[in-house]
């Protein structure tokens, strides 16, 4: 049974998705353009027995969701650029301590306070490398209201499955856009929960991974009496200075995502079969790319689109295949060239690379992409 | 680990854990203890009244009163 | 074989602790376990959380659910744990720098919310782990590696700060006054709300050496001679209190607890 179609904002769809995925704790701090996510969470969580808290700052919000997750409750926070910067240290903590949690970043123009109410995609590299040290991360980029719902669920599922912080990398366009959506019935949604230890307290090694490189996770209050630290640790969870043990830990937490990359990555492509030119974009920009493609096709120009849905890890294998047979890629993004660095790394010099960048706080319009393509043809 | 423990009827001393800070020696009201080679030693166990002040303030849990 | 209390509540295979000889932190840590034992709490429903610094290594030695977090953020992590599972007794172990400098904002807001967390601040008046820099509780004119000519900052009075911010149970004791410390921690845990106990420790290695305070023994003797219980202080003249500091129970006035108040909202919505 499907719910009745209704007009919904991207930020609201995020909260609907989170609650459907099992989120029962949200900690946040007001920041434009993500504030509605906190507001909807405050309204909806107590209705399902969950809890909301507005913390004293962004850092505390990130810390609180890690704590709640360790106590066994699916947790999320939401923010934008300046807050995302503040959360980075604890995002690294979640990555090293392998605590599932979801961080929503509704990107706005920056750096610093920038243009608070204007869209941007300037946090693509920060989502990957914002915290210090080598670490795993997953980042998802929705480009519609309905997809925001779906990807928020996916964010929780991936986070629970791989014990990794997952970033829902939205942009102001998607966060504030309203679309008519029909949400699926809860029974149709696949929900993944973290795997639990099957052994007693005496036998439990909190950081001993199974063959899939993921350790089963107990939660506080269950009687396991285990230790969690942000220091490099061994399988028991206690700190170590042993170089071999530290090396093994760092490699495992990165490898566990790399190892499952084919299961994690997701992308969408349109009209790539005969395309001479492929536009690569994410989030709000992908909507302009779609229009540009259609209009150029009407003019007889063979354009396709490639939209990473997981921007991290980047869906690179398919891009390599496409690079062998297209003339050019156009990377359109609301920044001065971040995702293009990844594309460049993947396609090397197999195809021409054209950049469309905008950082004035306005969306990229289809015409701007079309003009650039027509210019180089 | 090789445990160097001195067990008497009244007190137990674990020399492995003792860091020789001397807190127990100073606050023992009956002068039962001393520090020797940076470790606590029992000098006169007969004087011990098992008040437990050594155990209460030992930062390293290297001394405690038995059977209390 | 360690003592009964140590054997019961410590991860004895991790002992002895990394702390320096004479460090007061071990005394305070044991005091916490004695308080827990006296209260007869279900140890599997206790979660001990810390930040970063010398004090914050304590939970690693304690056989409970334990969490060693990032610098200053223990209370924020602890708030998430308590919100996720209000049945858990949450105890935070933190230091003067961790709690009142980098974590100062979290401290005052946890006090304000009156969330049921018992916080024990191990105050050694210095940043020990990084080698002796001055902290927000280093007394004026004292020295540290970053105040080589004497500290010009004014020190925080931690209990006064907590009381002003709204904590419902506040006390102070010292490593020397261990029995008092145990009873304050006991009462703090019993208070359903935010409790703060300042435990004045001794750091002979950095604070003591930098300020010519002598050995750990001499520093504990100083505590013995300069601490005055608040109950006794009311009957003393201002002159006789000169140069002394107060210990004891400074505030004990329960108020509605945060997660219980939130639960009332959940329950009310369920009925509607």
XYZ file of C-alpha atoms in Angstrom:
717
model
C 0.000 0.000 0.000
C 1.444 3.333 -0.978
C 0.970 6.511 0.979
C -1.010 9.278 -0.650
C 1.025 11.471 -2.922
C 1.888 14.796 -1.387
C 4.025 17.832 -1.885
C 7.188 17.437 0.108
C 10.434 19.281 0.642
C 13.769 17.497 0.217
C 14.703 18.105 3.847
C 11.389 16.604 4.966
C 11.875 13.562 2.729
C 15.218 13.050 4.434
C 13.538 12.830 7.835
C 10.789 10.546 6.485
C 13.475 8.267 5.068
C 15.477 8.322 8.273
C 12.485 7.340 10.402
C 11.555 4.611 7.915
C 15.134 3.331 8.172
C 14.812 3.137 11.947
C 16.332 6.413 13.126
C 15.272 6.949 16.728
C 17.733 9.641 17.763
C 18.639 12.931 16.181
C 21.031 15.532 17.584
C 21.484 18.791 15.742
C 22.164 22.472 15.775
C 20.311 25.042 13.663
C 22.025 25.949 10.399
C 20.691 27.065 7.058
C 19.832 25.331 4.740
C 19.531 22.113 6.794
C 17.445 23.433 9.707
C 14.179 21.870 8.519
C 15.734 18.440 9.015
C 16.158 19.237 12.725
C 12.667 20.742 12.882
C 10.960 17.757 11.251
C 12.983 15.373 13.432
C 11.939 17.256 16.580
C 8.320 16.935 15.516
C 8.310 13.353 14.289
C 10.713 11.439 16.514
C 8.711 11.514 19.777
C 5.685 10.290 17.805
C 7.514 7.019 17.150
C 9.103 6.797 20.605
C 12.354 8.336 19.431
C 14.219 11.293 20.875
C 15.475 14.590 19.551
C 17.940 16.960 21.133
C 19.214 20.334 20.065
C 22.777 20.319 21.304
C 24.892 23.316 22.243
C 26.917 23.164 19.048
C 27.736 21.150 15.925
C 30.559 19.237 17.566
C 28.306 18.103 20.397
C 25.621 16.976 17.935
C 28.095 14.742 16.158
C 29.382 13.370 19.460
C 25.856 12.703 20.731
C 24.859 10.625 17.707
C 27.969 8.475 18.095
C 27.132 7.932 21.760
C 23.526 7.051 20.945
C 24.590 4.636 18.231
C 26.920 2.876 20.671
C 23.910 2.497 22.940
C 22.183 0.697 20.075
C 19.982 3.385 18.540
C 20.155 4.433 14.886
C 21.182 8.085 14.884
C 21.561 11.035 12.559
C 22.633 14.656 12.534
C 22.245 17.312 9.837
C 24.233 20.396 9.030
C 25.731 22.583 6.321
C 29.240 23.779 5.406
C 30.417 25.538 8.595
C 28.851 22.857 10.778
C 30.220 20.108 8.580
C 33.699 21.523 9.175
C 33.122 21.480 12.932
C 31.925 17.878 12.912
C 34.958 16.513 11.127
C 36.992 15.418 14.153
C 34.179 13.264 15.471
C 33.374 11.919 11.998
C 36.918 10.564 12.083
C 36.184 9.096 15.506
C 33.156 7.268 14.097
C 35.285 6.017 11.190
C 38.027 4.656 13.452
C 35.771 3.327 16.206
C 33.459 1.948 13.481
C 30.269 3.452 14.857
C 27.334 3.531 12.425
C 25.805 6.992 12.003
C 24.423 9.254 9.285
C 25.531 12.836 8.729
C 23.491 15.013 6.379
C 25.299 17.942 4.797
C 22.992 20.246 2.866
C 25.679 22.087 0.978
C 25.653 25.859 0.785
C 28.061 28.335 -0.695
C 31.377 28.779 1.109
C 34.113 28.851 2.346
C 33.348 30.262 5.793
C 29.867 31.696 6.227
C 29.757 32.313 2.475
C 26.274 32.623 1.026
C 24.217 30.821 3.657
C 20.993 30.497 1.703
C 22.545 29.686 -1.668
C 23.314 26.303 -3.149
C 26.778 24.918 -3.768
C 28.623 21.632 -4.042
C 31.831 22.756 -2.454
C 32.002 19.968 0.128
C 32.599 17.061 -2.253
C 36.260 16.766 -1.301
C 35.561 17.622 2.333
C 33.105 14.750 2.507
C 35.921 12.452 1.436
C 38.895 13.974 3.213
C 37.468 16.356 5.806
C 38.784 14.543 8.830
C 42.456 13.851 9.386
C 44.153 10.580 8.600
C 43.283 7.784 6.230
C 39.752 6.653 6.810
C 36.756 5.063 5.125
C 33.706 7.078 4.154
C 30.586 6.698 2.071
C 28.795 9.721 0.601
C 25.494 9.698 -1.274
C 24.137 12.498 -3.465
C 20.374 12.631 -4.083
C 18.998 14.674 -6.946
C 15.282 14.633 -6.225
C 12.948 14.689 -3.237
C 11.967 11.054 -3.651
C 15.571 10.042 -4.068
C 16.410 11.902 -0.857
C 13.959 9.598 0.913
C 15.463 6.498 -0.698
C 19.077 7.483 -0.187
C 18.555 8.396 3.458
C 17.378 4.813 3.977
C 20.334 3.579 1.969
C 22.649 5.752 4.076
C 21.424 4.053 7.262
C 21.624 0.614 5.680
C 25.186 1.089 4.474
C 26.195 2.618 7.774
C 24.786 -0.306 9.747
C 26.148 -2.925 7.379
C 29.679 -1.616 7.114
C 29.966 0.140 10.492
C 30.989 3.367 8.841
C 29.786 6.986 9.009
C 27.721 7.730 5.921
C 27.293 11.230 4.583
C 24.147 12.228 2.783
C 25.604 14.970 0.641
C 22.665 17.085 -0.392
C 22.707 20.604 -1.764
C 20.443 23.533 -1.061
C 18.553 22.964 -4.311
C 17.507 19.454 -3.282
C 17.051 20.316 0.386
C 14.629 23.154 -0.240
C 12.969 21.896 -3.420
C 9.376 20.722 -3.186
C 8.095 17.891 -5.339
C 5.066 15.686 -5.394
C 6.133 12.344 -4.001
C 4.576 9.038 -3.180
C 6.399 7.209 -0.455
C 6.534 3.417 -0.498
C 4.890 1.337 2.175
C 7.223 0.517 5.028
C 6.853 -3.206 4.275
C 8.411 -2.682 0.862
C 11.554 -1.121 2.292
C 14.672 -3.170 2.927
C 16.118 -2.363 6.330
C 19.592 -3.507 7.343
C 20.663 -3.677 10.971
C 24.208 -4.045 12.289
C 25.309 -7.602 12.938
C 25.437 -8.549 16.580
C 27.984 -10.754 18.335
C 26.986 -14.384 18.635
C 29.381 -15.055 21.498
C 29.441 -14.428 25.238
C 31.096 -11.473 26.962
C 34.159 -13.556 27.786
C 34.665 -14.494 24.146
C 33.708 -11.182 22.565
C 36.483 -9.292 20.798
C 34.852 -5.991 19.763
C 37.262 -5.315 16.914
C 37.840 -8.792 15.583
C 36.453 -8.709 12.072
C 34.749 -11.546 10.277
C 35.876 -12.569 6.780
C 33.963 -9.580 5.411
C 36.319 -7.320 7.415
C 33.429 -6.089 9.564
C 33.388 -6.862 13.306
C 30.035 -7.748 14.932
C 28.882 -4.922 17.195
C 27.567 -5.170 20.734
C 25.910 -2.160 22.286
C 26.220 -0.566 25.684
C 23.933 -1.971 28.330
C 23.898 -5.506 26.920
C 26.448 -6.829 29.389
C 29.451 -7.050 27.089
C 31.386 -4.444 29.088
C 33.606 -3.495 26.163
C 35.890 -0.540 25.566
C 35.762 1.896 22.661
C 38.505 4.419 21.960
C 39.685 6.793 19.264
C 43.218 5.598 19.868
C 44.636 2.925 17.596
C 43.475 -0.329 19.143
C 43.785 -4.070 18.811
C 40.986 -6.605 18.437
C 40.139 -6.289 22.131
C 39.400 -2.596 21.612
C 42.196 -1.428 23.911
C 44.903 1.024 22.838
C 48.111 -0.210 21.298
C 51.351 1.326 20.085
C 52.288 -1.809 18.198
C 53.063 -0.689 14.611
C 51.896 -3.958 13.064
C 48.581 -3.911 14.934
C 47.945 -0.248 14.114
C 48.788 -0.848 10.465
C 46.408 -3.777 10.293
C 43.589 -1.728 11.837
C 43.992 1.273 9.528
C 44.175 -0.936 6.467
C 41.182 -3.008 7.491
C 38.837 -0.068 8.058
C 39.742 1.339 4.644
C 39.723 -2.059 2.941
C 36.297 -2.999 4.290
C 34.774 -0.358 2.011
C 37.139 -1.024 -0.900
C 36.439 -4.760 -0.583
C 32.686 -4.172 -0.911
C 32.885 -1.317 -3.373
C 30.979 -3.126 -6.110
C 28.068 -3.677 -3.722
C 28.159 -0.099 -2.484
C 28.556 2.021 -5.614
C 25.498 3.208 -7.448
C 25.060 5.498 -10.410
C 22.525 6.375 -13.052
C 23.255 6.805 -16.739
C 21.049 7.934 -19.577
C 21.624 7.755 -23.330
C 25.201 6.623 -22.922
C 24.996 3.911 -25.605
C 25.475 6.209 -28.545
C 26.749 9.281 -26.740
C 29.649 11.320 -28.025
C 29.528 13.534 -24.994
C 28.568 12.578 -21.448
C 27.669 15.091 -18.782
C 28.756 14.057 -15.294
C 27.003 15.759 -12.401
C 25.346 15.121 -9.049
C 22.527 16.536 -6.928
C 20.761 19.672 -8.121
C 23.078 20.052 -11.101
C 22.035 16.641 -12.455
C 18.585 18.091 -13.103
C 20.065 20.810 -15.313
C 22.230 18.197 -17.019
C 19.132 16.173 -17.797
C 17.439 19.133 -19.477
C 20.612 20.049 -21.354
C 20.901 16.509 -22.664
C 17.309 16.440 -23.895
C 17.564 19.796 -25.637
C 20.878 18.957 -27.282
C 19.491 15.623 -28.444
C 16.686 17.523 -30.147
C 19.396 19.389 -32.013
C 20.942 16.082 -33.056
C 23.898 16.207 -30.682
C 24.474 12.840 -29.059
C 24.674 13.639 -25.377
C 24.311 11.280 -22.446
C 24.456 11.720 -18.677
C 26.324 9.936 -15.922
C 25.217 10.633 -12.380
C 27.173 9.175 -9.469
C 24.718 8.364 -6.688
C 27.546 7.306 -4.411
C 30.022 10.081 -4.955
C 32.282 8.242 -2.456
C 33.283 5.610 -3.289
C 33.137 6.973 -6.833
C 31.596 4.604 -9.413
C 34.773 4.397 -11.459
C 34.642 1.062 -13.313
C 31.764 2.033 -15.582
C 33.338 5.405 -16.211
C 36.503 3.719 -17.480
C 34.372 1.709 -19.930
C 32.598 4.820 -21.130
C 35.854 6.712 -21.477
C 36.950 4.248 -24.138
C 34.169 5.249 -26.460
C 33.107 8.835 -25.860
C 34.761 11.947 -27.195
C 34.338 14.116 -24.158
C 33.044 14.317 -20.633
C 31.524 17.473 -19.285
C 31.783 17.735 -15.520
C 29.285 20.271 -14.231
C 29.422 21.167 -10.553
C 28.662 24.064 -8.248
C 32.277 24.538 -7.192
C 35.551 25.403 -8.903
C 36.363 21.810 -9.821
C 36.263 19.057 -7.202
C 34.502 16.012 -8.647
C 36.372 16.680 -11.891
C 39.604 15.781 -10.107
C 38.233 12.328 -9.456
C 36.982 12.004 -13.046
C 40.372 13.115 -14.332
C 42.066 10.495 -12.181
C 39.785 7.789 -13.539
C 39.624 8.586 -17.270
C 43.224 9.797 -17.529
C 43.624 11.149 -21.079
C 41.233 8.753 -22.741
C 38.678 11.464 -23.471
C 38.491 15.212 -23.477
C 37.422 16.808 -20.210
C 35.305 19.945 -20.106
C 34.536 21.765 -16.900
C 31.419 23.737 -16.075
C 31.798 25.459 -12.742
C 29.778 28.015 -10.864
C 30.285 29.435 -7.385
C 28.198 32.608 -7.337
C 25.426 31.061 -5.263
C 23.193 30.439 -8.251
C 22.278 27.071 -9.679
C 23.907 25.891 -12.889
C 21.320 26.353 -15.644
C 20.881 23.915 -18.573
C 21.854 26.678 -21.018
C 25.230 27.060 -19.368
C 25.992 23.393 -19.913
C 24.613 23.511 -23.456
C 26.639 26.571 -24.376
C 29.835 24.944 -23.173
C 29.125 21.804 -25.173
C 28.246 23.721 -28.319
C 31.343 25.840 -27.852
C 33.687 22.867 -27.926
C 31.922 20.957 -30.695
C 53.409 -11.925 34.655
C 55.621 -12.842 37.553
C 53.741 -11.730 40.642
C 55.827 -10.458 43.515
C 53.317 -10.471 46.295
C 53.885 -10.211 49.999
C 50.972 -11.747 51.820
C 50.553 -11.414 55.578
C 47.530 -12.004 57.763
C 46.747 -8.308 57.757
C 48.148 -6.795 54.568
C 48.895 -7.766 50.997
C 51.523 -5.908 48.973
C 51.867 -6.298 45.215
C 55.325 -5.083 44.318
C 54.644 -5.316 40.584
C 52.105 -2.578 40.810
C 53.868 -0.435 43.411
C 55.517 2.659 41.929
C 57.150 3.659 45.192
C 55.365 6.981 45.680
C 55.373 6.606 49.459
C 51.817 7.765 50.057
C 50.921 4.665 52.078
C 54.057 5.016 54.176
C 53.333 8.638 55.025
C 49.681 8.228 55.957
C 49.993 4.954 57.853
C 49.236 5.991 61.453
C 51.316 3.168 62.911
C 54.499 3.309 60.814
C 54.022 -0.196 59.481
C 55.549 0.504 56.072
C 58.663 1.852 54.379
C 59.996 2.336 50.871
C 63.002 0.260 49.907
C 64.441 0.120 46.388
C 61.458 2.149 45.193
C 58.955 -0.417 46.442
C 56.832 -0.588 49.554
C 57.961 -2.970 52.282
C 56.295 -4.080 55.492
C 58.485 -3.136 58.451
C 56.393 -4.186 61.400
C 53.156 -6.009 60.645
C 52.356 -6.420 64.358
C 51.659 -2.698 64.591
C 49.107 -2.790 61.756
C 45.577 -2.000 62.947
C 44.047 -2.636 59.503
C 42.661 0.902 59.349
C 42.788 0.706 55.540
C 44.205 4.178 54.939
C 47.029 2.707 52.847
C 44.536 0.923 50.609
C 42.286 3.980 50.419
C 45.052 6.226 49.084
C 47.285 3.850 47.149
C 47.014 5.165 43.565
C 48.210 1.862 42.155
C 46.178 -0.682 44.164
C 49.446 -2.240 45.269
C 48.505 -2.584 48.942
C 45.357 -3.686 50.676
C 43.976 -4.885 53.939
C 43.178 -8.573 54.106
C 39.877 -10.013 55.214
C 38.056 -6.736 55.559
C 45.548 -11.466 43.732
C 44.321 -7.860 43.960
C 41.877 -6.619 46.579
C 38.247 -7.593 46.299
C 37.130 -4.211 45.028
C 39.931 -3.989 42.457
C 39.395 -7.560 41.348
C 35.685 -6.948 40.964
C 35.642 -3.618 39.131
C 38.958 -3.285 37.341
C 40.375 -4.850 34.213
C 43.263 -6.168 36.245
C 45.145 -7.392 33.176
C 45.538 -3.700 32.206
C 47.098 -2.699 35.546
C 49.228 -0.970 36.670
C 47.958 2.229 35.064
C 50.064 4.463 32.836
C 49.965 7.264 35.399
C 53.131 8.596 37.031
C 54.214 7.506 40.526
C 52.148 9.381 43.100
C 49.530 10.598 40.615
C 46.261 11.129 42.456
C 44.151 9.805 39.599
C 44.403 6.192 40.756
C 43.021 7.147 44.175
C 40.032 8.893 42.599
C 39.359 6.045 40.167
C 39.248 3.521 42.977
C 36.955 5.844 44.931
C 34.473 5.754 42.049
C 34.353 1.965 42.118
C 33.871 1.954 45.886
C 30.924 4.346 45.490
C 29.414 2.132 42.767
C 29.882 -0.909 44.991
C 28.228 0.774 47.966
C 25.227 1.651 45.830
C 24.916 -1.932 44.643
C 24.247 -0.870 41.071
C 23.861 -3.303 38.176
C 27.303 -2.962 36.646
C 26.050 -3.975 33.207
C 23.827 -0.888 33.188
C 26.662 1.511 33.890
C 28.517 3.305 31.133
C 31.689 5.237 31.861
C 32.713 7.912 29.365
C 35.834 10.062 29.186
C 37.500 12.619 26.948
C 41.227 13.045 26.381
C 44.013 13.556 28.864
C 45.505 11.766 31.860
C 42.161 11.447 33.659
C 40.458 10.136 30.569
C 42.575 7.008 30.571
C 40.737 5.837 33.699
C 37.766 4.098 31.991
C 40.149 1.814 30.113
C 41.016 0.210 33.453
C 37.422 -0.074 34.662
C 35.397 -3.187 33.900
C 32.165 -1.630 32.655
C 30.934 -0.447 29.276
C 33.540 2.235 28.649
C 34.071 4.936 26.054
C 37.211 7.005 25.549
C 36.160 9.852 23.267
C 37.662 13.001 21.737
C 39.138 15.949 23.632
C 36.490 17.833 25.578
C 33.523 15.940 24.182
C 32.862 13.262 26.784
C 29.687 14.958 28.010
C 28.306 15.274 24.485
C 28.896 11.570 23.781
C 27.448 10.757 27.214
C 24.345 12.832 26.467
C 23.734 10.735 23.347
C 24.121 7.510 25.330
C 21.713 8.663 28.034
C 19.167 9.862 25.464
C 19.384 6.570 23.567
C 18.986 4.458 26.689
C 17.844 6.360 29.790
C 18.082 3.139 31.816
C 21.856 3.380 31.771
C 23.713 5.053 34.607
C 26.172 7.298 32.810
C 29.345 8.426 34.553
C 31.765 10.858 32.959
C 35.421 11.010 33.943
C 37.178 14.113 32.709
C 39.971 16.507 33.606
C 40.277 20.226 34.264
C 41.416 21.019 30.716
C 39.097 18.512 29.084
C 35.996 19.648 30.988
C 36.488 23.363 31.492
C 38.594 24.515 28.506
C 37.925 22.615 25.283
C 34.776 21.030 26.748
C 33.538 24.038 28.707
C 30.516 24.611 26.527
C 29.365 21.013 26.864
C 29.844 21.214 30.627
C 27.616 24.223 31.198
C 24.903 22.893 28.893
C 24.879 19.461 30.526
C 24.486 21.273 33.881
C 21.657 23.369 32.445
C 19.736 20.386 31.059
C 19.961 18.481 34.331
C 20.470 15.270 32.379
C 21.198 12.299 34.640
C 24.960 12.090 34.246
C 27.441 12.045 37.112
C 30.617 13.852 36.172
C 33.844 13.533 38.120
C 36.445 16.116 37.184
C 39.943 14.994 38.080
C 41.508 18.404 38.635
C 45.303 18.320 38.629
C 45.632 22.027 37.716
C 47.671 21.277 34.601
C 47.694 19.555 31.201
C 49.647 16.464 32.165
C 49.444 14.310 29.056
C 51.055 17.018 26.900
C 53.720 17.823 29.468
C 52.652 20.569 31.876
C 50.878 23.437 30.138
C 48.656 25.670 32.280
C 44.938 24.899 32.427
C 41.834 26.912 33.358
C 42.339 25.775 36.947
C 46.030 26.619 37.270
C 46.116 29.200 40.081
C 47.118 32.743 39.222
C 50.902 33.322 39.296
C 51.639 29.580 39.179
C 53.831 28.192 36.445
C 53.476 25.816 33.563
C 55.457 25.267 30.364
C 53.260 27.825 28.581
C 53.309 30.281 31.497
C 57.049 30.239 32.209
C 56.862 33.672 33.912
C 53.712 32.941 35.885
C 50.057 32.589 34.982
C 48.093 35.796 34.532
C 44.760 33.994 33.903
C 42.233 33.735 36.696
C 41.343 30.149 37.574
C 37.851 28.682 37.328
C 36.057 27.741 40.524
C 34.509 24.561 39.083
C 31.703 24.009 41.641
C 30.672 27.674 41.383
C 30.584 27.323 37.609
C 28.449 24.172 37.805
C 26.052 25.676 40.328
C 25.621 28.811 38.206
C 24.955 26.652 35.143
C 22.249 24.650 36.902
C 23.769 21.362 38.077
C 21.566 19.891 40.804
C 24.272 18.120 42.777
C 27.699 19.690 43.255
C 30.567 18.776 45.511
C 34.321 18.953 45.867
C 36.831 16.764 47.571
C 40.486 15.876 47.184
C 42.553 12.777 46.622
C 43.569 13.066 50.279
C 39.957 13.311 51.531
C 39.100 9.998 49.941
C 36.211 8.985 52.214
C 34.479 12.287 51.584
C 35.113 11.847 47.884
C 33.497 8.409 47.932
C 30.390 9.719 49.683
C 30.089 12.691 47.296
C 30.304 10.369 44.281
C 27.764 8.070 45.884
C 25.331 10.933 46.450
C 26.054 12.328 43.013
C 25.118 9.046 41.362
C 22.011 8.839 43.552
C 20.889 12.283 42.376
C 18.703 11.775 39.334
C 19.983 14.718 37.365
C 23.284 16.323 36.542
C 25.846 15.852 39.301
C 29.306 17.283 39.330
C 32.075 16.309 41.696
C 35.382 18.073 41.501
C 38.093 15.718 42.703
C 41.280 17.648 43.302
C 44.100 15.362 42.306
C 47.848 15.722 42.585
C 50.280 15.932 39.687
C 53.735 15.693 41.226
C 55.383 15.250 37.844
C 54.318 18.478 36.154
C 52.291 20.813 38.328
C 54.195 19.860 41.451
C 57.642 20.114 39.925
C 56.958 23.353 38.033
C 55.653 24.994 41.184
C 57.989 23.475 43.765
C 55.138 21.752 45.564
C 57.256 18.785 46.518
C 56.462 15.101 46.275
C 53.034 13.495 45.937
C 53.105 12.950 49.697
C 53.778 16.632 50.339
C 51.056 17.652 47.907
C 48.534 15.422 49.688
C 49.617 16.887 53.008
C 48.993 20.337 51.588
C 45.450 19.230 50.701
C 44.978 17.921 54.231
C 46.113 21.198 55.749
C 44.343 23.630 53.424
C 40.945 22.055 52.804
C 38.053 23.102 55.035
C 34.711 21.361 54.938
C 31.922 23.731 54.016
C 29.991 22.648 57.095
C 32.831 23.733 59.368
C 33.624 26.845 57.367
C 30.333 28.519 58.272
C 31.477 28.634 61.899
C 34.920 30.007 61.078
C 36.141 33.585 60.844
C 37.169 35.002 57.468
C 40.737 35.374 58.778
C 40.980 31.719 59.689
C 39.759 30.795 56.216
C 42.434 32.839 54.508
C 44.461 30.712 52.091
C 42.117 27.744 52.585
C 39.728 26.153 50.112
C 36.363 24.541 50.637
C 35.439 20.912 50.220
C 32.175 19.070 50.841
C 28.668 19.035 49.444
C 27.954 22.453 47.928
C 24.561 21.811 46.397
C 21.989 19.049 46.608
C 18.627 20.168 45.279
C 16.986 17.710 42.898
C 14.952 18.978 39.972
C 13.072 17.148 37.180
C 15.483 15.145 35.071
C 15.883 15.720 31.330
C 15.200 12.270 29.840
C 12.220 11.782 32.187
C 10.762 15.079 31.048
C 11.268 14.035 27.428
C 9.626 10.679 28.148
C 6.570 12.568 29.388
C 6.259 14.112 25.928
C 6.508 10.690 24.253
C 3.885 9.283 26.628
C 1.566 12.238 26.119
C 1.791 11.935 22.330
C 1.013 8.232 22.571
C -2.288 9.014 24.338
C -3.350 11.679 21.844
